[in-house]
Amino acid sequence: MPFVFIIIIFYFLLIRPQQRRARQHSEFLQKLKRGDSVLTSSGILGTIEGITDKFVTLEIADGVRIRILKSQIASLANQNEDQKK
């Protein structure tokens, strides 16, 4: 019986919040559009120049574009600055 309680606690403390974060990140990625300033998970700041189902083209400097996986976008750049204040 105590084992069941441990599993229930484990679910509510670890698994459920992780599923919620994954769902929120997926919804965030669907709302991205051309012109958004974003921060990647590797710390690169850029502006979205093109977007497909799996990939995003970012302009990271004048005339410098990189193509990354859409899932590697961590947040909007201006959203990250607002959190620091």
Tab-separated table of C-alpha atoms in Angstrom:
chain	number	residue	atom	x	y	z
A	1	MET	CA	0.000	0.000	0.000
A	2	PRO	CA	2.734	2.599	0.770
A	3	PHE	CA	4.255	1.827	-2.624
A	4	VAL	CA	1.068	3.059	-4.332
A	5	PHE	CA	1.259	6.345	-2.428
A	6	ILE	CA	4.882	6.809	-3.494
A	7	ILE	CA	3.905	6.314	-7.139
A	8	ILE	CA	1.033	8.800	-6.814
A	9	ILE	CA	3.294	11.395	-5.179
A	10	PHE	CA	5.955	10.794	-7.841
A	11	TYR	CA	3.352	11.386	-10.567
A	12	PHE	CA	2.072	14.673	-9.132
A	13	LEU	CA	5.505	16.074	-8.232
A	14	LEU	CA	7.523	15.081	-11.301
A	15	ILE	CA	5.618	13.687	-14.257
A	16	ARG	CA	2.577	15.963	-14.371
A	17	PRO	CA	4.516	19.275	-14.190
A	18	GLN	CA	6.875	18.041	-16.909
A	19	GLN	CA	3.921	17.211	-19.173
A	20	ARG	CA	2.460	20.673	-18.534
A	21	ARG	CA	5.749	22.386	-19.460
A	22	ALA	CA	6.023	20.293	-22.639
A	23	ARG	CA	2.465	21.235	-23.644
A	24	GLN	CA	3.121	24.944	-22.983
A	25	HIS	CA	6.343	24.828	-25.037
A	26	SER	CA	4.534	23.115	-27.906
A	27	GLU	CA	1.815	25.795	-27.878
A	28	PHE	CA	4.510	28.496	-27.768
A	29	LEU	CA	6.250	27.033	-30.833
A	30	GLN	CA	2.982	26.963	-32.785
A	31	LYS	CA	2.456	30.691	-32.173
A	32	LEU	CA	5.864	31.767	-33.518
A	33	LYS	CA	5.816	33.970	-36.599
A	34	ARG	CA	8.176	35.746	-38.940
A	35	GLY	CA	9.776	38.802	-37.322
A	36	ASP	CA	9.732	37.471	-33.743
A	37	SER	CA	12.980	37.927	-31.814
A	38	VAL	CA	13.855	34.663	-30.097
A	39	LEU	CA	16.456	33.085	-27.839
A	40	THR	CA	17.592	29.543	-28.643
A	41	SER	CA	18.426	26.908	-26.063
A	42	SER	CA	22.118	27.429	-26.891
A	43	GLY	CA	21.888	31.158	-26.149
A	44	ILE	CA	21.773	32.539	-29.693
A	45	LEU	CA	19.578	35.608	-30.209
A	46	GLY	CA	17.983	36.100	-33.591
A	47	THR	CA	14.980	37.206	-35.607
A	48	ILE	CA	12.813	34.649	-37.372
A	49	GLU	CA	13.146	35.030	-41.145
A	50	GLY	CA	11.423	31.816	-42.155
A	51	ILE	CA	9.539	29.031	-40.443
A	52	THR	CA	8.426	25.506	-41.400
A	53	ASP	CA	7.016	22.588	-39.433
A	54	LYS	CA	10.435	21.449	-38.175
A	55	PHE	CA	12.925	24.226	-38.919
A	56	VAL	CA	13.332	27.951	-38.325
A	57	THR	CA	15.652	30.292	-40.199
A	58	LEU	CA	17.095	32.946	-37.886
A	59	GLU	CA	18.924	36.103	-38.842
A	60	ILE	CA	21.561	36.534	-36.136
A	61	ALA	CA	23.405	39.470	-37.739
A	62	ASP	CA	23.000	41.536	-40.908
A	63	GLY	CA	22.990	39.007	-43.731
A	64	VAL	CA	23.902	36.067	-41.464
A	65	ARG	CA	21.238	33.383	-41.329
A	66	ILE	CA	21.217	30.021	-39.604
A	67	ARG	CA	18.744	27.168	-39.787
A	68	ILE	CA	17.848	25.422	-36.531
A	69	LEU	CA	15.296	22.957	-35.259
A	70	LYS	CA	12.124	24.695	-34.183
A	71	SER	CA	12.169	22.761	-30.899
A	72	GLN	CA	15.451	24.468	-29.906
A	73	ILE	CA	13.802	27.876	-29.485
A	74	ALA	CA	13.626	28.534	-25.744
A	75	SER	CA	11.739	31.831	-25.501
A	76	LEU	CA	10.980	35.169	-27.061
A	77	ALA	CA	13.945	37.511	-26.616
A	78	ASN	CA	11.896	40.413	-25.248
A	79	GLN	CA	10.076	38.043	-22.872
A	80	ASN	CA	13.441	37.000	-21.440
A	81	GLU	CA	14.435	40.649	-20.860
A	82	ASP	CA	11.137	41.370	-19.062
A	83	GLN	CA	11.813	38.547	-16.601
A	84	LYS	CA	15.163	40.102	-15.605
A	85	LYS	CA	13.501	43.369	-14.541
